[in-house]
């Protein structure tokens, strides 16, 4: 097995113990609070840390991710007084957060990291087979791998989340794609609510988006042009300055069945041009003015707009560039956090605040409060604790002492829970809304027995195929990923004189395109596989993954990531570990064969196997430029043996799109937590608007669907407040208890 590349890498850059001889896991030992740079934020346009400014608001929204943040801004714009609560601070101008290329390091910044430890399986024997499983060592460090120091305890699989203003849209990979038709139509079908129809949902996408990338002629109307979310694509010149990088795409195209003759010819022309001009393209970047042939050929090859409204969009095999939530004026991440900042700080012409949006940071919601004197329980407020790093997914949190200053805030119209797929069910349960038996076992007074809370948890299954090349990717050669001072790639990125591709490596998330296709196991012909790649080593999440993925020293890796959409498994659970709101819940995905019948699991695993084989062939078809890729993960004996590869998938596959743990469902579905208007069933004035609301995990990437949901929820909430709208009575007839 080619594991020595890990050894070389890790001994070079990470303090690690290489216990045992046969290293076949990731084998990383690090401090819980990782050392990191301390660059100041690049701007002081930040929301100040503060607890709730008032005792009462019309709407109190818990969680400022892509679900909660846009909803808060929208309701404030509609004239309401709104409190948006988040447990973290505002780090909207961290360098790692701004540059798309630094997304992974951003997910491990101590200030914003919420590192959960989840379980792929309840079966401990199977769990131990994961080569990146994380342990707590006796001296209080994280060890990930298969040779833990004596006396270590299993923690589980590291699952990065963002604890701060904006939620995971602040550290994700920026890929912003519509879900598939059937994802929306499924909600329409199960609830009978036609407003979820796929064609009707497009208006929310248009509302959110400001498209900045060139669209195929005549398709402008299917996109948005003045939403808060800037959508752009990587400047084509960025990859094109690296001949090897282009040859990787040419190989992928060929393997995928896309005509690569033009791009191959353009690569050859570029090599000839470089040689004529004595440009060393093997150890340096091609000048941008020598890339035009390749960028033209790439633009033709990747012309398909994957967010179009073509009837074949979800079924047509596509090799396409990837729209990202990124602002092309400076190639900075564009997110709901920026939207909230703008609305919370907007001023009228006379200098007073324009909107009634308060943002409470370092504020951990601990309980939703109910008035239970009426016919139905009614949400009336929220208890919170004010203080930094109170939640114990934060690496800096104190695990022995409970801190935090308690407080209460009232909501006169609604409470909206938007803490994400792990935290929303946890908070509902802590508040007495959830499965009776579980609540009673913790002596939590039951407000409503709602058995679906924390059930139906789903995730993508993802694996990667990693290779190394005999030579480096010149695109990343100069980059330190901020691991050292004076990073030339950062200087190039922030130089206002540099526009588009001239901004260099940090102006791109590195994932130039994606392959969308349908495995032979797809139920409905919609894409269930996606492959994208980047010049780094990525084989799943573990503490320290980001500093091992892209390093100062190693520049010759490529990883193809294989994502399996539309998983059939909905057996995941979020259960309370304790009644302390600072503690993380027990998250168990029950992946693959643990959560469904063998027949169904065979289909999920089989699809991923097809995807991995495709990724291997992407490597095998790279035109010979300067030495072939050598695939080392998974090792050859695993790749060449179907049963071994299937086992590998079961052992290794991870996810990072957790969803569906408070599902929207039908009136007669006992496990439905929400109705089609995001209302918690059986409770008044309480909704959930985040990734947990989906009944089925959407598309290949969830963030844009969640933002669309936030727009839909805005409309639903505003409609119920108008006389005759929705199911609520006009205000003046409202009963008082
Ligand atoms: C490394 C990584 C890469 C990803 N890449 C992509 C990608 O490229 N494209 C894509 O579409 N998706 C991607 N995702 C997934 C996507 O970003 C998430 O699915 C999405 O952000 C979930 O949104 P949410 O609103 O449900 O919750 P979150 O984004 O998790 O936000 C929840 C917020 O609530 C706060 N909160 C929680 N509980 C409480 C409480 N009790 N009190 C106060 N505040 C609380 C948290 O601090 C957080 O800010 C990625 C995720 C990760 C981790
Ligand atoms: C929704 O229901 C219609 C009508 O029964 C059916 O044709 C369609 O396939 C269903 N779609 C989904 C995604 O369930
Ligand atoms: C590219 O630009 C440089 C100067 O920036 C110039 O010297 C060179 O001739 C140009 N090459 C081509 C092929 O246009
Ligand atoms: C400032 O403008 C707001 C709204 O435009 C108005 O309500 C408020 O009375 C004004 N205040 C002063 C001091 O003029
Ligand atoms: C937790 O807090 C207590 C009391 O302030 C302190 O003594 C202890 O050192 C803290 N532990 C950690 C790990 O910070
Ligand atoms: C690749 O880059 C590394 C780090 O800069 C360097 O040490 C190594 O010699 C380079 N390899 C080749 C083949 O150029």
Short mmCIF file of C-alpha atoms and ligand atoms in Angstrom, two decimals, residues 396-401, ligand 5:
data_model
loop_
_atom_site.label_atom_id
_atom_site.label_comp_id
_atom_site.label_asym_id
_atom_site.label_seq_id
_atom_site.Cartn_x
_atom_site.Cartn_y
_atom_site.Cartn_z
CA UNK A 396 -12.32 25.73 23.21
CA UNK A 397 -15.34 24.82 25.34
CA UNK A 398 -14.89 23.92 28.98
CA UNK A 399 -16.04 20.34 29.55
CA UNK A 400 -16.01 20.40 33.31
CA UNK A 401 -17.53 23.75 34.22
C1 LIG B 5 -12.89 25.07 33.16
O1 LIG B 5 -13.26 26.08 34.03
C2 LIG B 5 -12.69 25.96 35.33
C3 LIG B 5 -13.28 27.05 36.22
O2 LIG B 5 -13.17 28.31 35.63
C4 LIG B 5 -11.18 26.06 35.21
O3 LIG B 5 -10.61 25.87 36.49
C5 LIG B 5 -10.69 24.99 34.27
O4 LIG B 5 -9.30 25.14 34.07
C6 LIG B 5 -11.40 25.09 32.92
N1 LIG B 5 -10.99 24.00 32.10
C7 LIG B 5 -10.60 24.19 30.84
C8 LIG B 5 -10.24 22.96 30.08
O5 LIG B 5 -10.55 25.29 30.33
#
